[in-house]
PDB file of C-alpha atoms in Angstrom:
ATOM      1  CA  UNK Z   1       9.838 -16.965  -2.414  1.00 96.00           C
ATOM      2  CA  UNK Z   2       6.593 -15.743  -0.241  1.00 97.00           C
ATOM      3  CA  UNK Z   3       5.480 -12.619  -1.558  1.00 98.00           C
ATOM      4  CA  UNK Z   4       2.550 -10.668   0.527  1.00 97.00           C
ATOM      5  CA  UNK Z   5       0.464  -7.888  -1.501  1.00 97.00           C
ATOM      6  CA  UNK Z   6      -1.877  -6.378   0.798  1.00 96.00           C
ATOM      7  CA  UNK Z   7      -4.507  -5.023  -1.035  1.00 94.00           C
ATOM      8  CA  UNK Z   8      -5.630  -7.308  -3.723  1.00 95.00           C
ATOM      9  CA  UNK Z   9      -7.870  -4.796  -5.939  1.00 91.00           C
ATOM     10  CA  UNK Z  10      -7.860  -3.524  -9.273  1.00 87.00           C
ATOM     11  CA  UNK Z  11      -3.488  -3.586  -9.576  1.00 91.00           C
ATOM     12  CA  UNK Z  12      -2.523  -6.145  -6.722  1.00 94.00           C
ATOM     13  CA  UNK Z  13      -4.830  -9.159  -8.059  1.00 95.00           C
ATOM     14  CA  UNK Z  14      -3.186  -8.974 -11.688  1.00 94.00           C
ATOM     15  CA  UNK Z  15       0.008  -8.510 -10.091  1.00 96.00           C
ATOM     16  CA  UNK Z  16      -0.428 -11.405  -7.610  1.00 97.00           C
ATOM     17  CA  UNK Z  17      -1.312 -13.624 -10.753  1.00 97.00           C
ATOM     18  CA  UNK Z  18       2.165 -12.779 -12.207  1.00 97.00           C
ATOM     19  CA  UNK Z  19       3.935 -13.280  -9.113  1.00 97.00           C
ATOM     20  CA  UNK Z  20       2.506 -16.532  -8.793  1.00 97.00           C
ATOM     21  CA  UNK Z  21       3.323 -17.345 -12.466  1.00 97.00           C
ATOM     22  CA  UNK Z  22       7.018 -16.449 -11.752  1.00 97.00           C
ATOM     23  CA  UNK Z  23       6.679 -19.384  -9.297  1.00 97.00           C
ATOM     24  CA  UNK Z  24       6.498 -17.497  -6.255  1.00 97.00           C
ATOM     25  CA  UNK Z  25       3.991 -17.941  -3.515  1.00 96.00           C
ATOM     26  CA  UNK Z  26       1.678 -15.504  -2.646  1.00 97.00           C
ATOM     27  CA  UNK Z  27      -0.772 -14.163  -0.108  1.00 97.00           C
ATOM     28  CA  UNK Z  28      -2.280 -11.096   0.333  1.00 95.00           C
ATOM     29  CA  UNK Z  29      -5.309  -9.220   1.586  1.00 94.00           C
ATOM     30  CA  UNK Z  30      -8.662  -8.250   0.921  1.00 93.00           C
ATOM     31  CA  UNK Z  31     -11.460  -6.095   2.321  1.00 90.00           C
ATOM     32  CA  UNK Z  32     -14.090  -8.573   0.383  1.00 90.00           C
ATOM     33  CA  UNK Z  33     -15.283 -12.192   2.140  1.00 91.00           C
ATOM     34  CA  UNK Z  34     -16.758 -12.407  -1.848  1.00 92.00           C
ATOM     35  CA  UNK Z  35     -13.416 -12.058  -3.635  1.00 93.00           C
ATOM     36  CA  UNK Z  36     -11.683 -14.486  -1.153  1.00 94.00           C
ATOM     37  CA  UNK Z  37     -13.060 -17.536  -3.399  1.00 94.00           C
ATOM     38  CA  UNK Z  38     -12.124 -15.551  -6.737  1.00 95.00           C
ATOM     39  CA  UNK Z  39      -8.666 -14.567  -5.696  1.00 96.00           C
ATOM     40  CA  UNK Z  40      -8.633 -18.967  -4.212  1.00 95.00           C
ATOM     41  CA  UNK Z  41      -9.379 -19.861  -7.855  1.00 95.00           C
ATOM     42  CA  UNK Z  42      -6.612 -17.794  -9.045  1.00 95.00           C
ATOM     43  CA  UNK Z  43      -4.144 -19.686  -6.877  1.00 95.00           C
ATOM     44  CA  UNK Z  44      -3.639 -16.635  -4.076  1.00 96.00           C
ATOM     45  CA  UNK Z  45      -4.621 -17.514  -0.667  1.00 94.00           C
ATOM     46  CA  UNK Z  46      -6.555 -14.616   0.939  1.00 94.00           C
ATOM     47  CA  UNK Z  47      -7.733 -12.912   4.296  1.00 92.00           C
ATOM     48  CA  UNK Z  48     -10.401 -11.120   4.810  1.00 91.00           C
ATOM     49  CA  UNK Z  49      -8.200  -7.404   6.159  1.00 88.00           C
ATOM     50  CA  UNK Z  50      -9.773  -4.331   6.562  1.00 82.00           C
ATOM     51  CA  UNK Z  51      -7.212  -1.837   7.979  1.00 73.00           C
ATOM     52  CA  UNK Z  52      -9.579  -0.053  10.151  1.00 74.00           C
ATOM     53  CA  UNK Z  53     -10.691  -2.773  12.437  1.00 73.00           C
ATOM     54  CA  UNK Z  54      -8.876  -4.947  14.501  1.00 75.00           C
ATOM     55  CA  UNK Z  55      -6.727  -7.549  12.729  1.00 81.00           C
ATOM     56  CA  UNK Z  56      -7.781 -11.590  12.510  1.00 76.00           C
ATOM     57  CA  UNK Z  57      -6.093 -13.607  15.297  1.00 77.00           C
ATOM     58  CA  UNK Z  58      -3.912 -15.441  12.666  1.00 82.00           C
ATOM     59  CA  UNK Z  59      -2.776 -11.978  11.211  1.00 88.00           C
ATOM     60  CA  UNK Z  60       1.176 -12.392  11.825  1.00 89.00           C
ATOM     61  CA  UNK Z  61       1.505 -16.223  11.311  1.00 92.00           C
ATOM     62  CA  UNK Z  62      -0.865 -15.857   7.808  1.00 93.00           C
ATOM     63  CA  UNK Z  63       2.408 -13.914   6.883  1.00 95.00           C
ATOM     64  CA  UNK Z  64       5.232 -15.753   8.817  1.00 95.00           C
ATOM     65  CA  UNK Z  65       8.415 -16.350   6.239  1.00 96.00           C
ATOM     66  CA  UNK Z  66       7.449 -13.386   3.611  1.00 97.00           C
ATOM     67  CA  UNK Z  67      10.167 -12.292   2.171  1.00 98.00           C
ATOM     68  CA  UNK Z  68       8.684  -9.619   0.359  1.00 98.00           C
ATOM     69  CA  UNK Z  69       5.717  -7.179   1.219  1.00 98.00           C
ATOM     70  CA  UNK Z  70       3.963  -4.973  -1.475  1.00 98.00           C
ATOM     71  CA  UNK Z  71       1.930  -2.396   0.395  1.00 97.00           C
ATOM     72  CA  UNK Z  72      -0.844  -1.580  -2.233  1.00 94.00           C
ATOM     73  CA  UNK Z  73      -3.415   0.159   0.083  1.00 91.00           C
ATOM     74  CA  UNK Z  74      -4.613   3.499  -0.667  1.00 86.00           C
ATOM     75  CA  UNK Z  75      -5.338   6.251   1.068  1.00 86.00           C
ATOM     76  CA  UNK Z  76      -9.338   6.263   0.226  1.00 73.00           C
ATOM     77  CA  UNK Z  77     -10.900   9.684   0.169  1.00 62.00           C
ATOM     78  CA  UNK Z  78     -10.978  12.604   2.887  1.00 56.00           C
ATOM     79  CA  UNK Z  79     -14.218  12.686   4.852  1.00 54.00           C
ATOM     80  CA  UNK Z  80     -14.205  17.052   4.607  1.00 53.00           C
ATOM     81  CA  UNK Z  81     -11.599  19.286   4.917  1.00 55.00           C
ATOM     82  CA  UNK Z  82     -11.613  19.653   8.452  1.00 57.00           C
ATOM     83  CA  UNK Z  83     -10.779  15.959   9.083  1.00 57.00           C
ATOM     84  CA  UNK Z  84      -8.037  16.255   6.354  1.00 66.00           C
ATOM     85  CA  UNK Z  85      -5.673  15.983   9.290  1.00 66.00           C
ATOM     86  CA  UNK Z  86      -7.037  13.274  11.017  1.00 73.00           C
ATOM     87  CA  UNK Z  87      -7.353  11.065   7.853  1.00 80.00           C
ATOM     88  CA  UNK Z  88      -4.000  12.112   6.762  1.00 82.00           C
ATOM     89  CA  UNK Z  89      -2.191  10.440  10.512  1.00 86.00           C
ATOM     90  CA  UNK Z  90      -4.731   7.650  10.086  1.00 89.00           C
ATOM     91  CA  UNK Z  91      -3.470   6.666   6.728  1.00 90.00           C
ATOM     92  CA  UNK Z  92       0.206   6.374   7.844  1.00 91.00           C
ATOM     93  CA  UNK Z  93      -1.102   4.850  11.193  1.00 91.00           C
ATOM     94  CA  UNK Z  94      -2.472   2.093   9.345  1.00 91.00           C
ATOM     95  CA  UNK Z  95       0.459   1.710   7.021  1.00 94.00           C
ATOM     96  CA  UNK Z  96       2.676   0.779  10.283  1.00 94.00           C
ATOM     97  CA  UNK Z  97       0.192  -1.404  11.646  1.00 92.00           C
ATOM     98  CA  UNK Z  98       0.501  -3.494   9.013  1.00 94.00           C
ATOM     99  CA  UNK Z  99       4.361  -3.260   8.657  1.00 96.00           C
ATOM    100  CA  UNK Z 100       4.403  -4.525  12.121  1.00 94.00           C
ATOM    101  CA  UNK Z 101       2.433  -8.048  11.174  1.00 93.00           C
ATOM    102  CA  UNK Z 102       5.547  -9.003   9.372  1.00 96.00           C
ATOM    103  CA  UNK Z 103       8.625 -10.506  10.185  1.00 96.00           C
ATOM    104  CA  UNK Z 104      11.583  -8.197  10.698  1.00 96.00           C
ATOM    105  CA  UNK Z 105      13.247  -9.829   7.577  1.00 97.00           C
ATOM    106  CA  UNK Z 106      10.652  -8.979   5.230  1.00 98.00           C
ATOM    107  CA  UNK Z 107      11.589  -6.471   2.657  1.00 98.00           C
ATOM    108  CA  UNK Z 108       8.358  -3.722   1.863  1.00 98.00           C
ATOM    109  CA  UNK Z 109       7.564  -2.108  -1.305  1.00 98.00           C
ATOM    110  CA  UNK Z 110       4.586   0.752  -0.838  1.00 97.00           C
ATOM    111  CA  UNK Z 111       2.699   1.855  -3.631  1.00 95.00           C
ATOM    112  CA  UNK Z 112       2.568   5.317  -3.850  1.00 92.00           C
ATOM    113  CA  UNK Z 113       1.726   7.983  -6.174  1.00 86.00           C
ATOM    114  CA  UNK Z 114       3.824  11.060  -7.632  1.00 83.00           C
ATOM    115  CA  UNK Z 115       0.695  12.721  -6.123  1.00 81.00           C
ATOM    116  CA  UNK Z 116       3.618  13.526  -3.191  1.00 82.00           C
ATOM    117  CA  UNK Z 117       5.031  15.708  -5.164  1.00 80.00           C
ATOM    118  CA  UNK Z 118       4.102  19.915  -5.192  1.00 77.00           C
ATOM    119  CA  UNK Z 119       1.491  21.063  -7.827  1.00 78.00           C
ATOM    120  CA  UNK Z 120       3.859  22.618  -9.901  1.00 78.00           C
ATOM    121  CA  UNK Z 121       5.585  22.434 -13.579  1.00 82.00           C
ATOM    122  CA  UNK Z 122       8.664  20.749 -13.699  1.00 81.00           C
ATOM    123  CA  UNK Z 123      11.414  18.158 -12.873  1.00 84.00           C
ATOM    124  CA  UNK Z 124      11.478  16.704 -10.011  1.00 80.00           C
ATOM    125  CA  UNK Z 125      14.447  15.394  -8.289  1.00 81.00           C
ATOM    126  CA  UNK Z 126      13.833  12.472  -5.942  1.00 79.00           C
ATOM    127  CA  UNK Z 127      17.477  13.098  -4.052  1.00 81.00           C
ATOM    128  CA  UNK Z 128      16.268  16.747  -3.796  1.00 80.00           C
ATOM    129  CA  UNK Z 129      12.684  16.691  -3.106  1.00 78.00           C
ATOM    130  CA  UNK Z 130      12.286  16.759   0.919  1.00 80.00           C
ATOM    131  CA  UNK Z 131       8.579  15.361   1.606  1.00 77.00           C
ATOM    132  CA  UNK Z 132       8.561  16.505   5.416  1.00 78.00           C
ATOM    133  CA  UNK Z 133       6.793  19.664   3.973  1.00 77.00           C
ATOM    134  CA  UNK Z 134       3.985  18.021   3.108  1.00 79.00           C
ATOM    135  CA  UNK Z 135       3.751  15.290   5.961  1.00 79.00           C
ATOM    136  CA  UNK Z 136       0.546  17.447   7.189  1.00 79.00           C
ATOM    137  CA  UNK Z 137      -1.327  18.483   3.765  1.00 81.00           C
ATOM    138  CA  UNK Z 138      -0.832  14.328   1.799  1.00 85.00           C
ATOM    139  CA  UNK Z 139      -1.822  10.856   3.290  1.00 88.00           C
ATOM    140  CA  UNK Z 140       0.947   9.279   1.096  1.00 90.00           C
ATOM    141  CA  UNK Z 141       3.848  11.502   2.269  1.00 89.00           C
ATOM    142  CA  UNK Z 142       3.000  10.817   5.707  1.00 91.00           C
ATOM    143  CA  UNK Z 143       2.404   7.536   5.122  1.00 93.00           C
ATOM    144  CA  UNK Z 144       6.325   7.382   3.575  1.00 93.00           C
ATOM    145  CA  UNK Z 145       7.673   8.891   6.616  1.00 92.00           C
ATOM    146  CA  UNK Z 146       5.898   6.593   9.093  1.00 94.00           C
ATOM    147  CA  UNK Z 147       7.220   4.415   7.141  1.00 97.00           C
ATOM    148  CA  UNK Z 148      11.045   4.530   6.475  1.00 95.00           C
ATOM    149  CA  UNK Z 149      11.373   5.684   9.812  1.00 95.00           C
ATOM    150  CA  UNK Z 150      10.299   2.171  11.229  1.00 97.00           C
ATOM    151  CA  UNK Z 151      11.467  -0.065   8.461  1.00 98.00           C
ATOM    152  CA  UNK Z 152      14.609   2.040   7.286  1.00 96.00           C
ATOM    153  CA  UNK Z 153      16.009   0.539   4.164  1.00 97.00           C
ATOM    154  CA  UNK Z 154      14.231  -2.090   4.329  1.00 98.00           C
ATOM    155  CA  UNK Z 155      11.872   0.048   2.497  1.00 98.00           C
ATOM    156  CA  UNK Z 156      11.024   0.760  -1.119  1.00 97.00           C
ATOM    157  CA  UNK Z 157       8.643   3.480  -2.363  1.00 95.00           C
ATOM    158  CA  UNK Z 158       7.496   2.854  -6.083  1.00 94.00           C
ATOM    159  CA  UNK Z 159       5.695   6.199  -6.595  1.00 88.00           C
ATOM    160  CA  UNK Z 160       3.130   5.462  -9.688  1.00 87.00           C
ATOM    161  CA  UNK Z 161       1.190   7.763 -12.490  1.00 81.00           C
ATOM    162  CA  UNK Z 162      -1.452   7.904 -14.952  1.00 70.00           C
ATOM    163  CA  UNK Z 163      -2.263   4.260 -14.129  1.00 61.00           C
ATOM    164  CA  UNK Z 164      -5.430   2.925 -16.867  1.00 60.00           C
ATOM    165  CA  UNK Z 165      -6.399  -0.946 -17.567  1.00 62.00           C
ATOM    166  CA  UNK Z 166      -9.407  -2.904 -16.412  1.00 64.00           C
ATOM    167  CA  UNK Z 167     -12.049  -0.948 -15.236  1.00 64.00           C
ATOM    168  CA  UNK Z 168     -10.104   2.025 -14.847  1.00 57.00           C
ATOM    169  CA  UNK Z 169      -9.897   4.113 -17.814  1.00 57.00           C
ATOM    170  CA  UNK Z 170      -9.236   7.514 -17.491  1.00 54.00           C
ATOM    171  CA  UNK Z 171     -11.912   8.679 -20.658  1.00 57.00           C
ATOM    172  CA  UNK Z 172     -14.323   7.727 -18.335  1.00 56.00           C
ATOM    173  CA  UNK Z 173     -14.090  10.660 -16.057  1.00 53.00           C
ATOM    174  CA  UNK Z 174     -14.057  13.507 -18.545  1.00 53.00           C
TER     175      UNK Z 174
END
């Protein structure tokens, strides 16, 4: 099976390597020319995708026949409050740009974060928890909404937590 993780960094290149294990092939993206021959050695052939510029011409054949499409971009950091908005529409903008490079087959998975959910104490239902509130305050619930309104259920949001290995470790920061 063809398997497409855009965004090989810190938790799509490990993943890629165990998708490829499993006998799949994969292909993904990268904002680096310098990791392109790293991610090669691995077995995962690489473009060069930065989602704020135009795409390569080869964009939509590079990813002709996926089956499956892990969408493991984040949203980067807000320039200043006042362009909160602006960054937040971007984020989802780019999100569906990239949808739209695949064949209407392919089934998505987007990475996302239980950072969509309110500030608060407590459980959270996912049946019961209606993210149009924050579509204009968080990058990711926009980015949702943009979306599963083009892809419909083609579409399946893996909201992650606390995640720590590599370079990231969280006693770092404190």
């Amino acid at each position: 099976m063809k398997i497409a993780v855009v965004g090989f960094g810190w938790l799509g290149f490990p993943l890629g390597k165990e998708l490829l294990k499993k006998g799949n092939t994969v292909v993904g993206t990268t904002t680096s020319m310098d990791k392109i021959q790293v991610l090669k050695s691995a077995g995962l052939e690489a473009i060069v995708l930065n989602t704020n510029d135009d795409f390569p011409q080869n964009t939509t054949e590079f990813f002709a026949k996926t089956a499956i499409c892990i969408l493991n971009v984040p949203p980067g950091r807000r320039s200043t409050p006042e362009g909160m908005e602006q960054d937040i529409e971007d984020y989802g903008n780019r999100m569906l740009r990239i949808a739209k490079l695949f064949p209407a087959e392919t089934k998505f998975i987007f990475v996302s974060s239980t950072g969509v959910y309110p500030n608060e104490i407590g459980i959270v239902i996912e049946d019961e928890f209606d993210r149009t509130h924050y579509l204009s305050t968080n990058s990711l619930a926009f980015a949702e909404e943009q979306l599963h309104q083009f892809l419909g259920n083609r579409l399946t949001v893996l909201r992650l937590s606390g995640l720590v290995g590599g370079e990231r470790q969280m006693g770092k920061y404190f």
